[in-house]
CSV table of C-alpha atoms and ligand atoms in Angstrom, one decimal:
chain,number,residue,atom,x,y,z
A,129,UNK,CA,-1.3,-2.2,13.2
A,130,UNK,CA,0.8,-5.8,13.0
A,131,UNK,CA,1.8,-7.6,9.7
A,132,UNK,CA,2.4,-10.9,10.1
A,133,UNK,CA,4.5,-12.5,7.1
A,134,UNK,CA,4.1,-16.1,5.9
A,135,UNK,CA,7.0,-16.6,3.5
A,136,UNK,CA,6.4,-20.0,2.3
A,137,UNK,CA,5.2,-20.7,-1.1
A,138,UNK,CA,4.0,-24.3,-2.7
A,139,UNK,CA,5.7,-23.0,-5.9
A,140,UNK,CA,7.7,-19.8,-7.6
A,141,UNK,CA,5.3,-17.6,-9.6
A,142,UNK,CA,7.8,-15.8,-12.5
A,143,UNK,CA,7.1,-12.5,-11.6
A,144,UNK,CA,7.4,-12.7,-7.9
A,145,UNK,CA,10.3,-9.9,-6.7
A,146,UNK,CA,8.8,-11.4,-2.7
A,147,UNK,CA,11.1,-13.3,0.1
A,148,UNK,CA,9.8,-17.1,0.1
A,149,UNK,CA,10.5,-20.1,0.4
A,150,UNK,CA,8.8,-23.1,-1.5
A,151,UNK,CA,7.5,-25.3,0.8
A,152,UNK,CA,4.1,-27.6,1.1
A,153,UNK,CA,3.9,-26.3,4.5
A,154,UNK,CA,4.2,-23.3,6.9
A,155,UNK,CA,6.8,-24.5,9.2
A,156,UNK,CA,5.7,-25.3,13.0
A,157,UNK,CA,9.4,-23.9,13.6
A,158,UNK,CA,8.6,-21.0,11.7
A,159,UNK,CA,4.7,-20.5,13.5
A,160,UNK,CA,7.3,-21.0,16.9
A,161,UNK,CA,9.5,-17.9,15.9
A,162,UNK,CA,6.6,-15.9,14.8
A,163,UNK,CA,5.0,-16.1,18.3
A,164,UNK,CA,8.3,-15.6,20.2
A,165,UNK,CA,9.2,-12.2,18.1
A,166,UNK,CA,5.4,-10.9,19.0
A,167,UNK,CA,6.3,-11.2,22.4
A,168,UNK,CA,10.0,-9.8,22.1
A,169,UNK,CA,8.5,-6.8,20.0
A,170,UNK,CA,5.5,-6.3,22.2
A,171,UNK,CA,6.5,-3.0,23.5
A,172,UNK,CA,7.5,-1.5,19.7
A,173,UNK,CA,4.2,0.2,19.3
A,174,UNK,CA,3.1,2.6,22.1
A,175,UNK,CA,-0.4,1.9,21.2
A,176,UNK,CA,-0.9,-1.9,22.4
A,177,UNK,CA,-4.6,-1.1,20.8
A,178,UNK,CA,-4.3,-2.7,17.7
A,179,UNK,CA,-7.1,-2.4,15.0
A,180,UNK,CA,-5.8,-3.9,11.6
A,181,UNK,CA,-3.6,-7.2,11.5
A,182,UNK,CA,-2.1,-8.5,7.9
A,183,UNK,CA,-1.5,-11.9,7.1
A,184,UNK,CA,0.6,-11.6,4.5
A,185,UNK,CA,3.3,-13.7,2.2
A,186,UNK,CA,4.3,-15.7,0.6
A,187,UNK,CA,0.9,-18.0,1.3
A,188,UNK,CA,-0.5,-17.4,4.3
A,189,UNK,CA,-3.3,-19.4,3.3
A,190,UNK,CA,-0.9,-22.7,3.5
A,191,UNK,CA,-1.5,-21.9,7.8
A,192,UNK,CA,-3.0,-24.5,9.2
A,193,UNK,CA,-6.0,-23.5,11.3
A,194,UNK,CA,-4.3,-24.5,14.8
A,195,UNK,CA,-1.2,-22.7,13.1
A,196,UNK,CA,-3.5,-19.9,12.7
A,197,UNK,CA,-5.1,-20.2,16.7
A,198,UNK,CA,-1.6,-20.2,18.1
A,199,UNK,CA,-0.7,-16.7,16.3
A,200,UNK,CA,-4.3,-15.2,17.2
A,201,UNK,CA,-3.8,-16.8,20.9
A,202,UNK,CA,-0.3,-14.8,21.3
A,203,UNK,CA,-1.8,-11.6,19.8
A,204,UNK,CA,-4.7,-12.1,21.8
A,205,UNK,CA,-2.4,-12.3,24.8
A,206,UNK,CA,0.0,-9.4,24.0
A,207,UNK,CA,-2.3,-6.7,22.5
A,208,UNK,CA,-5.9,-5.2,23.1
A,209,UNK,CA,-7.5,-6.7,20.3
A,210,UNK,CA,-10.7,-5.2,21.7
A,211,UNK,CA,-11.1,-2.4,18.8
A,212,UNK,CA,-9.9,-4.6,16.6
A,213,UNK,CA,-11.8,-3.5,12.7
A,214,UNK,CA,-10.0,-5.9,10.0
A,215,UNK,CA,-8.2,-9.1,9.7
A,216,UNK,CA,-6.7,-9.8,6.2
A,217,UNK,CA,-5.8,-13.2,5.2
A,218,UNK,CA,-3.9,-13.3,1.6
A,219,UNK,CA,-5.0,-16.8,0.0
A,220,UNK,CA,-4.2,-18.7,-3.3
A,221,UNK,CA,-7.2,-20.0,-4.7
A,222,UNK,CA,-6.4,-23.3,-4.9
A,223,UNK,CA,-6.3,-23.7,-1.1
A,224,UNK,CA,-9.8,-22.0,-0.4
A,225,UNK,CA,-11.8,-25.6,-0.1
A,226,UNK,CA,-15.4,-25.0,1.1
A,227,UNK,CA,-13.9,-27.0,4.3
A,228,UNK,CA,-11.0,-24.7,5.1
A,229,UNK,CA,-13.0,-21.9,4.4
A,230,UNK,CA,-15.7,-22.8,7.2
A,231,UNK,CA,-13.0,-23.4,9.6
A,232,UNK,CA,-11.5,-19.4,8.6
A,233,UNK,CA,-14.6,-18.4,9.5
A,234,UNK,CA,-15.0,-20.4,12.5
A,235,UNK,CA,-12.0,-18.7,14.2
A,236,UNK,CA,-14.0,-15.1,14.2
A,237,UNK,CA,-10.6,-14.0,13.8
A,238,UNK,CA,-10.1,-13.6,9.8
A,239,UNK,CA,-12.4,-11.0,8.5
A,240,UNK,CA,-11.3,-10.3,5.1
A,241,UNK,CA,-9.7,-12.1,2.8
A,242,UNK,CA,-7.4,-11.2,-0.3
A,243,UNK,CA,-7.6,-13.6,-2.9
A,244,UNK,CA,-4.6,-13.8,-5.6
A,245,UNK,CA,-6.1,-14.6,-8.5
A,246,UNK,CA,-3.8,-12.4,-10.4
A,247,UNK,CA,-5.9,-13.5,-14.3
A,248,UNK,CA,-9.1,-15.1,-15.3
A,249,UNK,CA,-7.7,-16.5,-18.0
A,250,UNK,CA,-5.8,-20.0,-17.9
A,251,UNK,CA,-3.0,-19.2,-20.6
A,252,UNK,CA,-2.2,-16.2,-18.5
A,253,UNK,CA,-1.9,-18.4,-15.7
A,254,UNK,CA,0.0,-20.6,-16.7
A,255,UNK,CA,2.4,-18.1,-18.3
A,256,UNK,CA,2.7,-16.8,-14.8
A,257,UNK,CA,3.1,-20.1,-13.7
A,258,UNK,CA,0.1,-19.7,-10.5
A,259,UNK,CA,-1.1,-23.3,-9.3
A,260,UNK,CA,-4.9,-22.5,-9.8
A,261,UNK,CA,-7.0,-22.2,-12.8
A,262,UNK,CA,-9.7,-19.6,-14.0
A,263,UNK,CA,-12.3,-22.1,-12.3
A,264,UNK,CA,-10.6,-22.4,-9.0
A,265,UNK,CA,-11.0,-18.7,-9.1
A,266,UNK,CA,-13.8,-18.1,-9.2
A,267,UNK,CA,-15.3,-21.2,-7.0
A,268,UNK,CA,-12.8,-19.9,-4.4
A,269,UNK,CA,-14.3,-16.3,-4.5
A,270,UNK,CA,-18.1,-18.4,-4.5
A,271,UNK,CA,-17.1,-20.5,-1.5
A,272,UNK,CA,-15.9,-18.0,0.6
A,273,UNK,CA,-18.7,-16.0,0.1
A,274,UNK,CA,-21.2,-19.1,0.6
A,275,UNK,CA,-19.1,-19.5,4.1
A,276,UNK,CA,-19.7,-15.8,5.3
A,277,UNK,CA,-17.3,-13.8,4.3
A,278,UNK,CA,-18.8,-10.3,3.0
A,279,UNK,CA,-14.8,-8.2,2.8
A,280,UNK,CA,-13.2,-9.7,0.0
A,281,UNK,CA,-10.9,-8.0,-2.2
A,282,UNK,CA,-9.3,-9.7,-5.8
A,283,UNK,CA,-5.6,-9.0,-7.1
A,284,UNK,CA,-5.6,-8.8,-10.5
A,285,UNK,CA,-2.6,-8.1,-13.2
A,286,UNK,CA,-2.9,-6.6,-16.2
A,287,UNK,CA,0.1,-5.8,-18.9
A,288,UNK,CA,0.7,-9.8,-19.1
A,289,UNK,CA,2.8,-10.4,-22.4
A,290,UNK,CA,0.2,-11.3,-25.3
A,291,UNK,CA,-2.9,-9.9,-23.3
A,292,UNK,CA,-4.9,-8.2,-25.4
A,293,UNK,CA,-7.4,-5.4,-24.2
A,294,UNK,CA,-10.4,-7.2,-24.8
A,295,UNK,CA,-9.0,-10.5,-23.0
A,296,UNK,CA,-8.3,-7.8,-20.2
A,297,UNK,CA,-11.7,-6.6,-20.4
A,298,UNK,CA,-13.0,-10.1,-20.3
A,299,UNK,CA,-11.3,-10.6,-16.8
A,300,UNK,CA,-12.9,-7.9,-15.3
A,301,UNK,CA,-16.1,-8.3,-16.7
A,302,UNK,CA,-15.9,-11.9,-14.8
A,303,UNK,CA,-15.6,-9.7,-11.6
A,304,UNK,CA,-19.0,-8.0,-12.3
A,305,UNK,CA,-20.8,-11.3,-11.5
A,306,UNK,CA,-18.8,-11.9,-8.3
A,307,UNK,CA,-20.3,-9.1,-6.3
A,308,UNK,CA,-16.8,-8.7,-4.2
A,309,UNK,CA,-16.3,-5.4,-2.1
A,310,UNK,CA,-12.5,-4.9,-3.3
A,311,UNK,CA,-9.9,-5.0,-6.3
A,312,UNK,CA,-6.6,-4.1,-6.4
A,313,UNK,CA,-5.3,-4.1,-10.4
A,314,UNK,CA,-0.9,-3.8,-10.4
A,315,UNK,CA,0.7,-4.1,-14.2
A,316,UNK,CA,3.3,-6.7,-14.1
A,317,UNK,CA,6.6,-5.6,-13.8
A,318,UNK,CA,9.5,-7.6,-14.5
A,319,UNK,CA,12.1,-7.4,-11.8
A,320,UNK,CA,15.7,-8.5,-11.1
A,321,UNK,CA,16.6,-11.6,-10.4
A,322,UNK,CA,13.1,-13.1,-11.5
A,323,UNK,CA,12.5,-15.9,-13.6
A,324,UNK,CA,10.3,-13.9,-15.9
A,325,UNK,CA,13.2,-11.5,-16.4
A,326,UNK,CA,15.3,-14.9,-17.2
A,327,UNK,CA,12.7,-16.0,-20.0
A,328,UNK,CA,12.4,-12.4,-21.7
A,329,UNK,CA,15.9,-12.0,-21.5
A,330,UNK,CA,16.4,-15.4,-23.6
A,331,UNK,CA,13.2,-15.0,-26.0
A,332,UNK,CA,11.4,-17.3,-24.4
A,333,UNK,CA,8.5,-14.7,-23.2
A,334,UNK,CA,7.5,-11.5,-25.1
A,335,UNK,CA,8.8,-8.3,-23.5
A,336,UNK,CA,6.0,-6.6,-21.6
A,337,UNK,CA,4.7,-3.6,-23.4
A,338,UNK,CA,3.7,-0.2,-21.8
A,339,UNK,CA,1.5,1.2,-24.0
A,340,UNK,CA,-0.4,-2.3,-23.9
A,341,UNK,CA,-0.3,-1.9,-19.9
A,342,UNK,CA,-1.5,2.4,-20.0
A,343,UNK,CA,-4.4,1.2,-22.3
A,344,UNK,CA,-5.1,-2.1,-20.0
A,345,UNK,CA,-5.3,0.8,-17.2
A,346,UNK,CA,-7.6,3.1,-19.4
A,347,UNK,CA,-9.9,0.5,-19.4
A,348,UNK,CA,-9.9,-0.4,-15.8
A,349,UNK,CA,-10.8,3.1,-14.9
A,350,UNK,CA,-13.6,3.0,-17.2
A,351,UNK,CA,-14.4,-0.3,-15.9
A,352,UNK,CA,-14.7,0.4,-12.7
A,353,UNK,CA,-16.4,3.7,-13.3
A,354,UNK,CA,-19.4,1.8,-14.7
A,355,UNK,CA,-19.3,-1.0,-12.0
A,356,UNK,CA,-19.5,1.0,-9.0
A,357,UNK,CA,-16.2,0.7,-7.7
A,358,UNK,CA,-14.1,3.8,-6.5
A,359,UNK,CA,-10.5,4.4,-7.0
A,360,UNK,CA,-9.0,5.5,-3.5
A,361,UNK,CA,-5.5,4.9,-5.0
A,362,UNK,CA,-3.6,4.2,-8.2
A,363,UNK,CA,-4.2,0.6,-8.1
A,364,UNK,CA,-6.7,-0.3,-5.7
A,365,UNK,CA,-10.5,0.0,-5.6
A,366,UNK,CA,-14.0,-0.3,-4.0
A,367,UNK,CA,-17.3,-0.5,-3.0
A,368,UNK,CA,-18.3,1.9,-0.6
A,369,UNK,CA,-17.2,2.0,2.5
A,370,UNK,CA,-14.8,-1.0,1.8
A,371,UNK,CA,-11.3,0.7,1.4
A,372,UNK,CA,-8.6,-1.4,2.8
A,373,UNK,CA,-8.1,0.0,6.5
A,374,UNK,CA,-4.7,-1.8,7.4
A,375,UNK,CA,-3.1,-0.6,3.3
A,376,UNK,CA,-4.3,2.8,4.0
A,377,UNK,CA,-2.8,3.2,6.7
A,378,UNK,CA,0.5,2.7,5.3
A,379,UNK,CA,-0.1,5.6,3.6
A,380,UNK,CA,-1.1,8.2,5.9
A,381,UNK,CA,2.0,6.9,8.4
A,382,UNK,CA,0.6,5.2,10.9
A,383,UNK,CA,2.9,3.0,12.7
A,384,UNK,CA,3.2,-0.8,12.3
A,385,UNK,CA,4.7,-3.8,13.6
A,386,UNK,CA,6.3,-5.9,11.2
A,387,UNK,CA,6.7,-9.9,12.5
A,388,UNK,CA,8.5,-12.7,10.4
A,389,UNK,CA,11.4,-13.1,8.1
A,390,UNK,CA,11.8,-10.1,5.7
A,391,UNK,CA,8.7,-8.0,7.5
A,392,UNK,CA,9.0,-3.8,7.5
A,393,UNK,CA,8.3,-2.4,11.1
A,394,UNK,CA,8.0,1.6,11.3
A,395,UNK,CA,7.8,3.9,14.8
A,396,UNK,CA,8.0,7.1,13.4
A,397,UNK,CA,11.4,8.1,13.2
A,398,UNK,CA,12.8,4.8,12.1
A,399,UNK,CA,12.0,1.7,10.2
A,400,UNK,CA,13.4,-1.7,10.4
A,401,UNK,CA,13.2,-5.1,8.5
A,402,UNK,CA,13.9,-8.2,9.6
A,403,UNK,CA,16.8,-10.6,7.4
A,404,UNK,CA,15.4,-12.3,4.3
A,405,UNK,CA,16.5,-15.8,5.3
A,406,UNK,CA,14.4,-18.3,7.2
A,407,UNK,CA,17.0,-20.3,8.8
A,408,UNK,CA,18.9,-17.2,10.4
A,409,UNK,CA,15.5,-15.7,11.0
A,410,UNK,CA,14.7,-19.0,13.2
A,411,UNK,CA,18.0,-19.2,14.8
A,412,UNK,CA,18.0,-15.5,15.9
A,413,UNK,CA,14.4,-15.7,17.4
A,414,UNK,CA,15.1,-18.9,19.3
A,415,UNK,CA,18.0,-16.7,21.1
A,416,UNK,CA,16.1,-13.9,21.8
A,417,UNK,CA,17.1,-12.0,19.3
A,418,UNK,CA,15.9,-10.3,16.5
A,419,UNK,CA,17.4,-10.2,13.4
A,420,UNK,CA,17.2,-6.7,11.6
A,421,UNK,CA,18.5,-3.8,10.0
A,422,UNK,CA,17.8,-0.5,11.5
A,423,UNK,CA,17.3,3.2,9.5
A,424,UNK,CA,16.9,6.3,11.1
A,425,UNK,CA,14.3,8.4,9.0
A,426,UNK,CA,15.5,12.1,8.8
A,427,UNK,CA,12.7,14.6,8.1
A,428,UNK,CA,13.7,14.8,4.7
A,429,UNK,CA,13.4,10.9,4.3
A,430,UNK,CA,9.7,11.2,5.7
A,431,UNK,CA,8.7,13.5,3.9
A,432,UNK,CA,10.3,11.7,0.7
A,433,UNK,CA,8.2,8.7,1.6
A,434,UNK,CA,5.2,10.7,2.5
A,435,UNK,CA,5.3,12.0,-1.4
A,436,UNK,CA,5.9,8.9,-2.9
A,437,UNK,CA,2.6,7.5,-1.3
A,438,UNK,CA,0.2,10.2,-1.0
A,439,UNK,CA,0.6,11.1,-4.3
A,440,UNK,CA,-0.7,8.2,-5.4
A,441,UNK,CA,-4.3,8.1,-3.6
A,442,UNK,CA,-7.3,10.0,-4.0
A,443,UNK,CA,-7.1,11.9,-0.6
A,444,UNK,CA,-3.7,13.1,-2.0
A,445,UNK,CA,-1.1,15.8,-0.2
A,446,UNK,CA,-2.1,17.3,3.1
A,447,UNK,CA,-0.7,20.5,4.0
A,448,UNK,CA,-1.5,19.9,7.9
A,449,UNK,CA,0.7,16.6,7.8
A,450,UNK,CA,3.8,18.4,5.7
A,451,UNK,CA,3.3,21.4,8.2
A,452,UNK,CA,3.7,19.5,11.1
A,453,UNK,CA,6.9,17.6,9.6
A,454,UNK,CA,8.7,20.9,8.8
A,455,UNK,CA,6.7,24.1,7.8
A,456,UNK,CA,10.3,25.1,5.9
A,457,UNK,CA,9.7,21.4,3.8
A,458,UNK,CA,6.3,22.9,3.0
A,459,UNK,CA,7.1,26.1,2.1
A,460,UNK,CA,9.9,24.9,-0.3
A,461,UNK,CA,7.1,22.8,-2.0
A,462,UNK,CA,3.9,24.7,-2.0
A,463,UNK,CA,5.4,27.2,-5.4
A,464,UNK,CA,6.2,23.8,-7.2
A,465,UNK,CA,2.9,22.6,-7.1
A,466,UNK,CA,1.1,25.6,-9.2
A,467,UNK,CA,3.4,23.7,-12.2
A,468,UNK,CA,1.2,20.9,-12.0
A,469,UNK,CA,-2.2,22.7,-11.7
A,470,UNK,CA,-1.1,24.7,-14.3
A,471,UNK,CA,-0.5,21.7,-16.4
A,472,UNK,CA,-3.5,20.2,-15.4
A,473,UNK,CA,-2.2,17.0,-13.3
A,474,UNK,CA,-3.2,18.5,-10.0
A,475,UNK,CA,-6.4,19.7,-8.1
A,476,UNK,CA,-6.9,21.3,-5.3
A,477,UNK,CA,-8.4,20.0,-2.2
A,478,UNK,CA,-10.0,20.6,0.9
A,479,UNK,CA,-7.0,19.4,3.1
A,480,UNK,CA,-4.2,20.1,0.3
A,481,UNK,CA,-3.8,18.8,-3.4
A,482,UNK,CA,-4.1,15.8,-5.1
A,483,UNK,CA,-3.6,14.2,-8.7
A,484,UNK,CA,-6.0,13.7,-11.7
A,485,UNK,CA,-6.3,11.3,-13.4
A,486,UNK,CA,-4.1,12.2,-15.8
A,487,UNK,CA,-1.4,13.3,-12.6
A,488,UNK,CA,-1.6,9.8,-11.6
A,489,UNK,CA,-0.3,8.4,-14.4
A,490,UNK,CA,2.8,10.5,-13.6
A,491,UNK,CA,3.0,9.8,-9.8
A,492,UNK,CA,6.0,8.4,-9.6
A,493,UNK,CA,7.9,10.9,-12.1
A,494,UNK,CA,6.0,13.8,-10.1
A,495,UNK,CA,7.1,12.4,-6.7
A,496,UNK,CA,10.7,12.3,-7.8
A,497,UNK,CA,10.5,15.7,-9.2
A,498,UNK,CA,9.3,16.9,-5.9
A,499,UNK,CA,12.0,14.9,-3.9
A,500,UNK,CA,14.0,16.6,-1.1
B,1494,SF4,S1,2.3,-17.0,-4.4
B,1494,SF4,FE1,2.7,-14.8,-4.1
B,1494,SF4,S2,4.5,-14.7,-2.8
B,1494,SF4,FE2,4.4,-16.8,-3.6
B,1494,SF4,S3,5.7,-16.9,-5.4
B,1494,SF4,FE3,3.6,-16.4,-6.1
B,1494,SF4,S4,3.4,-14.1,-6.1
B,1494,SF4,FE4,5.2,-14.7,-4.9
């Protein structure tokens, strides 16, 4: 699987940890470097059969459609695209015109598309500081739709300072009416180095408030519960048969190619990232070279990784995949996990064990406990 990332951005959102740069436009330098590291890297996979490709940012949906061509051309050239299952295009809303939504589908190269609408409700929004409004939204979500496209999945955040659980509620009840296939709900979190970390640090914004986010997160589950979509992993749900392919592969650790400034590539038994800058990334490229920082994974730091994701989706822990890693690894963990049956967080499953509900509010504590 490829991700391609687009890291320009028409404006800062204050929550946003991502590398980007604000710009009005992707770069025709930029598109240039993209296509040039796809062909450097075109051995990095040993499967040239590629099924999933991620457009991701940043705003990818700033490409222009010949932009666009010229990165599906060079894949087309490089890869066998012939199996290909799902293309995922991550869009603002404000950029999803009925006109650039016909020409997206006129590539028969997009398939899905990941809208960031992030809240329904315009205070939110602009708290957030996002370019589109609770209108744009939802037209966006109409249009694309009314131009063909039948894979669509919806960020939303929940835990915003000053929203209340029925404001929450309100949001998703919006969703009901849009008859999309996908959701994926994250609670803000306020890094380093962000401008919303800036404004809470100075009084200017409320501090985020986590019983406000677990309750938010209570009601999503019942929300979704009653509307038909299925939750395949903490924070991310559907219709059936409409889980993400390309994020799920992530976490059953399938390899991936990572193309553009600040992209994550894994093989295996190492990962790689390229440098968060998008005038050395350029620069580099245009010599041939690519710009990135190397890890070797030890067994130990695959398995870590392996915990921290599968311990978050339905399908949970399976014993085959820790056997085959290090059967001494599995042995070591196997006794620890009758604590968290006992304590009714875990289940057992056909392939292994997974969290309940009431686990996977504790994934990340549990995976850490479990750490090697
Ligand atoms: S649009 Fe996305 S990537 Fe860009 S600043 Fe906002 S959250 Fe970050």
């Amino acid at each position: 699987m490829i991700y391609i990332h687009i890291p320009f951005c028409k404006q800062r959102c204050v929550y946003c940890g991502f590398y980007s740069t604000a710009a009005n436009s992707v770069s025709e330098s930029y598109i240039d470097a993209v296509c040039t590291e796809l062909k450097l890297r075109s051995d990095y996979l040993t499967n040239k059969e590629i099924q999933t490709i991620y457009l991701g940012g940043g705003t990818p949906s700033l490409l222009t459609i010949e932009q666009l061509t010229r990165i599906q051309n060079t894949l087309t050239e490089l890869f066998d695209l012939s199996k290909l299952k799902e293309v995922t295009l991550e869009c603002n809303p404000e950029q999803l015109t009925e006109q650039h939504l016909n020409n997206l589908k006129n590539t028969n190269f997009i398939n899905r598309l990941s809208i960031g609408v992030q809240s329904f409700d315009n205070d939110d929004l602009k708290l957030l500081n996002r370019r589109h409004s609770c209108t744009d939204a939802i037209n966006a979500t109409k249009n694309a739709q009314k131009a063909g496209f039948d894979n669509i999945t919806l960020d939303l955040i929940y835990g915003i300072p000053g929203l209340t659980n029925n404001r929450w509620i309100e949001n998703l009840n919006i969703i009901a009416n849009l008859n999309i296939q996908h959701l994926s709900c994250y609670a803000l979190t306020v890094e380093d180095g962000t401008m919303l970390k800036t404004l809470i640090d100075k009084g200017m914004i409320l501090p985020t408030d986590e019983d406000q986010a677990l309750q938010h997160y209570e009601s999503l589950i019942k929300w979704c519960n009653n509307n038909n979509f299925s939750q395949y992993e903490i924070s991310n749900f559907c219709r059936e048969g409409y889980e993400a392919i390309h994020n799920s592969r992530y976490w059953d650790n399938t390899h991936y190619l990572g193309i553009g400034a600040a992209a994550h590539s894994y093989n295996g038994t190492s990962r790689q990232w390229n440098i968060s800058d998008l005038k050395t990334y350029i620069q580099s490229i245009n010599s041939n070279l690519v710009p990135a920082t190397i890890e070797t994974l030890s067994v130990e730091d695959r398995f870590n990784e392996y915990l921290m994701t599968a311990l978050r989706t339905k399908r949970g822990l399976e014993t085959g995949y820790i056997n085959k890693l290090s059967v001494d690894l599995w042995q070591t963990t196997e006794p620890k996990l009758s604590t968290y049956i006992n304590k009714g967080l875990m289940v057992p499953t056909p392939k292994g064990y997974r969290l309940n509900h009431d686990g996977m509010l504790l994934a990340d504590a549990i995976a850490a406990e479990l750490f090697i």
